[in-house]
Amino acid sequence: MVGITVPMSMDKVPLVKCANAAAVPTVDLSAAGAAAAVEQACRSVGIFRAINHGVPTALADALEAGAAAFFALPHKSKLEASATPLGYGSKSIGRNGDVGWLEYILLSVGSGSVAAASLPPPLGAALEEYTDAVREVGARVLELMAEGLGLAEENRGVLRRVVASDEADKMVRVNHYPPCPCPLAAGQRGVTGFGEHTDPQVISLLRSNRTGGLQIMLPDGHWVPVAPDPDSLFVNVGDSLRVLTNGRFQSVKHRVVAPADGEQSRLSVIYFGGPAPTQRIAPLPELMREGELSMYRDFTWAEYKKAAYKSRLGDNRLDPFELFPAAAQDCSSNAVQPPAPAPPHVAPVH
């Protein structure tokens, strides 16, 4: 039984009528040119579809089955897994009034384990195994990113280390979007499942079932659908990675449209790799060219989360940290040399 009811008012999403569902690059992680392909995808759109990623199909299938069984439970039973802000929830997204047509499980990934004590044991075990496997993929992708950016071999672990400590703020989220019986007005093409946003962390890896709904915003502002592929992982650049690369990589804005009445539910699992609360987020010295200016002021992950908690889902949460807003938001350019006069925020060059 789905524990969400039709609200009196729900955001309607006017979908862009665009047949281009191939806007997301595909990267074969086992191929010799993977590093260059990852770098180009992150620089151009901020997302790519990873194939040959190494996560066993059986793990993903077991997690999908366990999650589907959990969300089919009576609402009262699911509420027993609530532990605000973690655990089970429905409709509310964050603390500032954002809502969506979904229910979800949000859990912290501690030092090597998923905090899933309140979940049915089979689901908790499946989440644990799956998250371990996807976390390894994330670490490998971060090294490919560093290689693609041209970092020396001895520095290619610099991005991976940002999310590798026991204190790192890693999360896993399971989203369930049941068919929405909400009536649509003329010209409206769907109901908001999860509103438009960028991910604040360093990296996120998403896997879904065969039901679509995910959309991304291209650099030109157009929204396009992303075709579902249960055999792939979709890798997103987060805001923190955008800062670490001084704007070379783009944190992609994305949203989910809920299934219409009569369609199959959408189920997705997202692993978020975030830094430790005390980790300073700033452009990597190993990446900065001589004389290149930082487009962002330094901040800690704890500072960024505190600011994010005060914002709405669709806000540009990097705004307060941008030193050169126009340059930082220029997604079509690789320019990282804002005009003189130069302020005293010049990144150290090694």
Short mmCIF file of C-alpha atoms in Angstrom, two decimals:
data_model
loop_
_atom_site.label_atom_id
_atom_site.label_comp_id
_atom_site.label_asym_id
_atom_site.label_seq_id
_atom_site.Cartn_x
_atom_site.Cartn_y
_atom_site.Cartn_z
CA MET A 1 0.00 0.00 0.00
CA VAL A 2 1.42 3.39 -1.00
CA GLY A 3 1.30 5.78 1.93
CA ILE A 4 0.89 9.01 0.00
CA THR A 5 -2.35 10.72 -0.86
CA VAL A 6 -3.25 13.10 -3.65
CA PRO A 7 -2.45 16.62 -2.41
CA MET A 8 -4.76 19.57 -2.96
CA SER A 9 -2.03 21.28 -4.98
CA MET A 10 0.89 19.64 -6.72
CA ASP A 11 3.45 21.18 -9.05
CA LYS A 12 2.86 20.23 -12.66
CA VAL A 13 5.89 19.85 -14.91
CA PRO A 14 5.51 21.17 -18.47
CA LEU A 15 7.79 18.71 -20.25
CA VAL A 16 9.81 20.00 -23.14
CA LYS A 17 8.77 18.14 -26.26
CA CYS A 18 12.21 16.97 -27.28
CA ALA A 19 12.98 13.66 -28.93
CA ASN A 20 16.66 13.86 -28.00
CA ALA A 21 16.90 11.23 -25.28
CA ALA A 22 20.54 10.51 -26.16
CA ALA A 23 21.96 13.66 -24.55
CA VAL A 24 23.67 11.60 -21.85
CA PRO A 25 27.06 10.28 -22.98
CA THR A 26 27.82 6.59 -22.50
CA VAL A 27 31.19 5.60 -21.05
CA ASP A 28 32.55 2.08 -21.00
CA LEU A 29 34.50 2.01 -17.74
CA SER A 30 36.47 -1.00 -18.94
CA ALA A 31 37.69 0.71 -22.14
CA ALA A 32 41.17 2.12 -22.63
CA GLY A 33 39.83 5.63 -23.31
CA ALA A 34 37.53 5.76 -20.28
CA ALA A 35 39.38 8.61 -18.53
CA ALA A 36 39.12 10.96 -21.51
CA ALA A 37 35.46 10.04 -22.08
CA VAL A 38 34.59 10.63 -18.41
CA GLU A 39 36.34 14.01 -18.43
CA GLN A 40 34.57 15.14 -21.59
CA ALA A 41 31.15 14.07 -20.27
CA CYS A 42 31.65 15.84 -16.95
CA ARG A 43 32.89 18.98 -18.66
CA SER A 44 30.07 19.15 -21.21
CA VAL A 45 26.90 18.00 -19.40
CA GLY A 46 27.87 16.79 -15.91
CA ILE A 47 26.39 13.32 -16.23
CA PHE A 48 27.18 10.08 -18.05
CA ARG A 49 25.87 6.54 -18.34
CA ALA A 50 28.46 4.05 -17.08
CA ILE A 51 28.48 0.58 -18.60
CA ASN A 52 30.71 -2.36 -17.70
CA HIS A 53 30.86 -0.90 -14.20
CA GLY A 54 31.29 -4.21 -12.40
CA VAL A 55 28.31 -4.13 -10.03
CA PRO A 56 26.76 -7.63 -10.21
CA THR A 57 23.27 -7.69 -11.68
CA ALA A 58 22.17 -10.02 -8.87
CA LEU A 59 22.93 -7.34 -6.25
CA ALA A 60 20.86 -4.72 -8.05
CA ASP A 61 18.00 -7.15 -8.63
CA ALA A 62 17.96 -8.23 -4.97
CA LEU A 63 17.86 -4.62 -3.81
CA GLU A 64 15.10 -3.72 -6.24
CA ALA A 65 12.99 -6.68 -5.09
CA GLY A 66 13.56 -5.89 -1.41
CA ALA A 67 12.74 -2.20 -1.89
CA ALA A 68 9.58 -2.99 -3.86
CA ALA A 69 8.43 -5.32 -1.07
CA PHE A 70 9.09 -2.65 1.54
CA PHE A 71 7.18 0.07 -0.29
CA ALA A 72 4.25 -2.34 -0.74
CA LEU A 73 3.85 -2.57 3.05
CA PRO A 74 1.02 -0.74 4.85
CA HIS A 75 1.88 2.89 5.53
CA LYS A 76 1.89 2.31 9.30
CA SER A 77 4.51 -0.42 8.94
CA LYS A 78 6.74 1.81 6.85
CA LEU A 79 6.51 4.60 9.38
CA GLU A 80 8.27 2.32 11.86
CA ALA A 81 11.39 2.89 9.76
CA SER A 82 11.17 6.68 10.18
CA ALA A 83 13.97 8.48 11.99
CA THR A 84 13.92 12.13 10.86
CA PRO A 85 15.82 13.27 8.87
CA LEU A 86 16.83 9.71 7.98
CA GLY A 87 14.76 6.58 7.49
CA TYR A 88 11.42 6.43 5.69
CA GLY A 89 9.61 9.51 4.42
CA SER A 90 7.04 10.58 1.85
CA LYS A 91 6.23 13.72 -0.14
CA SER A 92 8.37 16.16 1.88
CA ILE A 93 11.83 16.84 0.45
CA GLY A 94 14.08 18.73 2.80
CA ARG A 95 13.03 21.23 5.43
CA ASN A 96 11.75 24.20 3.42
CA GLY A 97 8.48 23.17 1.84
CA ASP A 98 9.56 21.24 -1.24
CA VAL A 99 7.27 18.31 -2.02
CA GLY A 100 7.12 15.59 -4.62
CA TRP A 101 5.05 12.57 -5.59
CA LEU A 102 7.30 9.97 -3.98
CA GLU A 103 8.18 7.99 -0.91
CA TYR A 104 11.72 7.15 0.00
CA ILE A 105 14.33 5.68 2.32
CA LEU A 106 17.31 7.90 3.19
CA LEU A 107 20.20 6.35 5.09
CA SER A 108 23.68 7.28 6.16
CA VAL A 109 26.60 5.16 5.04
CA GLY A 110 28.90 5.05 8.05
CA SER A 111 32.42 3.69 8.27
CA GLY A 112 31.88 0.80 5.90
CA SER A 113 28.22 0.07 6.67
CA VAL A 114 24.70 1.29 5.98
CA ALA A 115 22.70 2.41 9.02
CA ALA A 116 19.70 0.23 8.18
CA ALA A 117 18.75 -1.28 11.54
CA SER A 118 15.12 -0.13 11.23
CA LEU A 119 14.57 -1.84 7.86
CA PRO A 120 13.51 -5.44 7.25
CA PRO A 121 16.72 -7.54 7.45
CA PRO A 122 16.66 -8.73 3.80
CA LEU A 123 16.39 -5.14 2.56
CA GLY A 124 19.09 -3.92 4.95
CA ALA A 125 21.45 -6.67 3.82
CA ALA A 126 20.77 -5.95 0.14
CA LEU A 127 21.41 -2.24 0.66
CA GLU A 128 24.67 -3.01 2.44
CA GLU A 129 25.99 -5.24 -0.35
CA TYR A 130 24.86 -2.98 -3.15
CA THR A 131 26.25 0.17 -1.53
CA ASP A 132 29.64 -1.45 -0.96
CA ALA A 133 29.84 -2.33 -4.65
CA VAL A 134 28.70 1.07 -5.93
CA ARG A 135 31.04 2.90 -3.56
CA GLU A 136 33.94 1.06 -5.21
CA VAL A 137 32.70 2.16 -8.64
CA GLY A 138 32.52 5.74 -7.40
CA ALA A 139 36.13 5.59 -6.19
CA ARG A 140 37.27 4.23 -9.56
CA VAL A 141 35.33 6.92 -11.45
CA LEU A 142 36.90 9.68 -9.34
CA GLU A 143 40.35 8.39 -10.28
CA LEU A 144 39.34 8.35 -13.94
CA MET A 145 38.17 11.95 -13.58
CA ALA A 146 41.53 12.96 -12.14
CA GLU A 147 43.35 11.17 -14.95
CA GLY A 148 41.13 12.80 -17.57
CA LEU A 149 41.87 16.21 -16.07
CA GLY A 150 45.54 15.58 -16.72
CA LEU A 151 46.74 15.17 -13.15
CA ALA A 152 50.06 13.39 -12.66
CA GLU A 153 49.81 9.73 -11.75
CA GLU A 154 50.85 10.36 -8.14
CA ASN A 155 47.95 12.84 -7.77
CA ARG A 156 45.16 10.76 -9.30
CA GLY A 157 43.81 9.74 -5.91
CA VAL A 158 43.14 13.33 -4.82
CA LEU A 159 39.41 13.31 -5.65
CA ARG A 160 38.85 9.79 -4.32
CA ARG A 161 40.42 10.74 -0.97
CA VAL A 162 37.92 13.58 -0.51
CA VAL A 163 35.13 11.01 0.01
CA ALA A 164 37.17 8.08 1.36
CA SER A 165 37.60 8.85 5.06
CA ASP A 166 35.55 7.20 7.80
CA GLU A 167 34.10 10.64 8.58
CA ALA A 168 33.01 11.27 4.99
CA ASP A 169 29.32 12.17 4.62
CA LYS A 170 28.08 9.32 2.40
CA MET A 171 24.39 8.61 1.91
CA VAL A 172 22.17 6.18 0.06
CA ARG A 173 18.64 7.00 -1.03
CA VAL A 174 15.93 4.71 -2.40
CA ASN A 175 13.13 6.60 -4.16
CA HIS A 176 9.77 5.08 -5.06
CA TYR A 177 7.52 7.01 -7.45
CA PRO A 178 4.09 5.33 -7.63
CA PRO A 179 1.69 6.19 -10.46
CA CYS A 180 0.03 9.51 -9.73
CA PRO A 181 -3.75 9.77 -10.20
CA CYS A 182 -3.59 13.58 -10.16
CA PRO A 183 -5.59 15.08 -13.06
CA LEU A 184 -3.54 17.22 -15.44
CA ALA A 185 -4.66 20.51 -16.91
CA ALA A 186 -4.45 21.15 -20.64
CA GLY A 187 -0.85 21.51 -21.79
CA GLN A 188 0.63 19.96 -18.66
CA ARG A 189 2.62 16.82 -19.18
CA GLY A 190 3.39 15.41 -15.77
CA VAL A 191 3.56 15.75 -12.01
CA THR A 192 6.70 16.54 -10.06
CA GLY A 193 8.18 13.43 -8.50
CA PHE A 194 11.38 15.15 -7.37
CA GLY A 195 11.88 18.82 -8.21
CA GLU A 196 14.76 20.27 -10.18
CA HIS A 197 18.06 20.47 -8.30
CA THR A 198 21.76 19.77 -8.39
CA ASP A 199 23.36 17.29 -6.02
CA PRO A 200 25.50 19.07 -3.40
CA GLN A 201 27.97 16.23 -2.82
CA VAL A 202 31.06 15.32 -4.86
CA ILE A 203 29.55 12.46 -6.88
CA SER A 204 26.33 10.49 -7.09
CA LEU A 205 25.61 7.20 -8.82
CA LEU A 206 22.02 6.31 -9.75
CA ARG A 207 20.45 3.07 -10.84
CA SER A 208 16.73 2.76 -11.70
CA ASN A 209 14.26 0.16 -12.88
CA ARG A 210 12.83 0.27 -16.40
CA THR A 211 10.39 3.13 -15.72
CA GLY A 212 11.50 6.52 -17.01
CA GLY A 213 10.98 9.97 -15.52
CA LEU A 214 14.50 11.31 -15.03
CA GLN A 215 15.24 14.50 -16.96
CA ILE A 216 18.33 16.69 -17.15
CA MET A 217 18.78 20.33 -18.09
CA LEU A 218 21.24 20.86 -20.92
CA PRO A 219 23.63 23.84 -20.89
CA ASP A 220 21.27 25.65 -23.27
CA GLY A 221 18.45 25.43 -20.71
CA HIS A 222 16.39 22.73 -22.44
CA TRP A 223 15.10 19.76 -20.47
CA VAL A 224 15.51 16.34 -22.05
CA PRO A 225 14.46 12.88 -20.86
CA VAL A 226 17.01 10.27 -19.85
CA ALA A 227 16.07 6.79 -21.03
CA PRO A 228 16.12 4.29 -18.13
CA ASP A 229 18.65 1.46 -18.23
CA PRO A 230 18.75 -0.92 -15.26
CA ASP A 231 22.05 -2.36 -16.45
CA SER A 232 23.85 1.01 -16.24
CA LEU A 233 24.80 3.48 -13.55
CA PHE A 234 24.21 7.17 -14.15
CA VAL A 235 27.04 9.23 -12.67
CA ASN A 236 26.29 12.85 -11.69
CA VAL A 237 28.77 15.61 -10.96
CA GLY A 238 27.88 17.30 -7.65
CA ASP A 239 28.33 20.93 -6.63
CA SER A 240 31.38 20.09 -4.51
CA LEU A 241 33.13 18.50 -7.50
CA ARG A 242 32.31 21.55 -9.58
CA VAL A 243 34.18 23.65 -7.03
CA LEU A 244 37.07 21.20 -6.71
CA THR A 245 37.60 21.47 -10.49
CA ASN A 246 37.12 25.28 -10.44
CA GLY A 247 34.13 25.06 -12.76
CA ARG A 248 35.67 22.72 -15.31
CA PHE A 249 33.03 20.10 -14.45
CA GLN A 250 29.35 21.01 -14.44
CA SER A 251 26.95 19.94 -11.69
CA VAL A 252 23.94 18.91 -13.73
CA LYS A 253 20.46 20.12 -12.83
CA HIS A 254 17.97 17.26 -12.94
CA ARG A 255 14.42 16.36 -11.90
CA VAL A 256 12.03 13.41 -11.95
CA VAL A 257 8.51 13.32 -13.35
CA ALA A 258 6.23 10.85 -11.60
CA PRO A 259 4.59 8.04 -13.60
CA ALA A 260 1.07 8.77 -14.81
CA ASP A 261 -1.90 6.77 -13.65
CA GLY A 262 -1.74 3.31 -15.22
CA GLU A 263 2.03 3.31 -15.67
CA GLN A 264 4.52 1.24 -13.69
CA SER A 265 6.15 2.65 -10.56
CA ARG A 266 9.64 4.08 -10.86
CA LEU A 267 12.22 2.83 -8.36
CA SER A 268 15.70 4.33 -8.14
CA VAL A 269 18.69 3.95 -5.81
CA ILE A 270 21.25 6.73 -5.49
CA TYR A 271 24.60 6.62 -3.72
CA PHE A 272 25.98 10.02 -2.72
CA GLY A 273 29.69 10.42 -2.04
CA GLY A 274 30.23 13.47 0.14
CA PRO A 275 33.20 14.87 2.08
CA ALA A 276 33.79 14.88 5.81
CA PRO A 277 32.21 17.84 7.63
CA THR A 278 35.60 19.48 8.23
CA GLN A 279 36.84 18.92 4.66
CA ARG A 280 37.68 22.20 2.98
CA ILE A 281 36.16 22.52 -0.48
CA ALA A 282 38.26 24.61 -2.86
CA PRO A 283 39.78 24.25 -6.33
CA LEU A 284 42.52 21.63 -6.30
CA PRO A 285 46.00 23.17 -6.29
CA GLU A 286 47.16 20.24 -8.43
CA LEU A 287 44.71 21.36 -11.14
CA MET A 288 45.14 25.13 -11.14
CA ARG A 289 47.20 26.71 -13.89
CA GLU A 290 49.67 29.46 -13.17
CA GLY A 291 47.80 32.68 -12.47
CA GLU A 292 44.38 31.00 -12.53
CA LEU A 293 41.93 32.50 -10.07
CA SER A 294 39.55 30.55 -7.91
CA MET A 295 35.93 31.17 -8.89
CA TYR A 296 34.78 30.14 -5.41
CA ARG A 297 35.69 31.06 -1.89
CA ASP A 298 36.86 28.23 0.33
CA PHE A 299 34.28 26.56 2.55
CA THR A 300 33.88 23.39 4.53
CA TRP A 301 31.33 20.71 3.74
CA ALA A 302 29.63 21.52 7.06
CA GLU A 303 29.29 25.18 6.02
CA TYR A 304 27.85 24.22 2.67
CA LYS A 305 25.32 21.82 4.18
CA LYS A 306 24.20 24.46 6.66
CA ALA A 307 23.61 26.93 3.83
CA ALA A 308 21.87 24.28 1.72
CA TYR A 309 19.45 23.44 4.52
CA LYS A 310 18.24 27.05 4.41
CA SER A 311 17.51 26.95 0.69
CA ARG A 312 14.81 25.54 -1.56
CA LEU A 313 15.49 22.55 -3.75
CA GLY A 314 15.78 24.51 -7.00
CA ASP A 315 18.01 27.29 -5.66
CA ASN A 316 21.58 27.66 -6.87
CA ARG A 317 23.19 26.73 -3.56
CA LEU A 318 26.64 27.72 -4.75
CA ASP A 319 25.58 31.37 -5.14
CA PRO A 320 26.89 32.50 -1.72
CA PHE A 321 30.28 30.95 -2.45
CA GLU A 322 30.88 32.29 -5.95
CA LEU A 323 33.49 35.02 -6.39
CA PHE A 324 32.71 35.56 -10.07
CA PRO A 325 29.05 34.53 -10.56
CA ALA A 326 28.93 35.20 -14.31
CA ALA A 327 32.02 33.10 -14.95
CA ALA A 328 30.96 30.34 -12.56
CA GLN A 329 27.62 29.95 -14.31
CA ASP A 330 29.03 29.92 -17.85
CA CYS A 331 28.41 26.25 -18.61
CA SER A 332 29.35 26.59 -22.26
CA SER A 333 32.89 27.81 -21.64
CA ASN A 334 35.98 26.42 -20.01
CA ALA A 335 37.14 29.90 -19.11
CA VAL A 336 38.49 30.02 -15.60
CA GLN A 337 40.37 33.33 -15.92
CA PRO A 338 37.96 36.05 -14.65
CA PRO A 339 38.91 39.59 -15.69
CA ALA A 340 41.29 41.79 -13.69
CA PRO A 341 41.65 43.38 -11.25
CA ALA A 342 42.43 40.21 -9.36
CA PRO A 343 41.21 39.96 -5.77
CA PRO A 344 43.42 38.30 -3.17
CA HIS A 345 41.76 34.90 -3.73
CA VAL A 346 44.46 33.51 -5.99
CA ALA A 347 44.75 29.76 -5.62
CA PRO A 348 48.24 28.48 -4.76
CA VAL A 349 50.09 26.98 -7.67
CA HIS A 350 52.43 24.01 -7.17
#
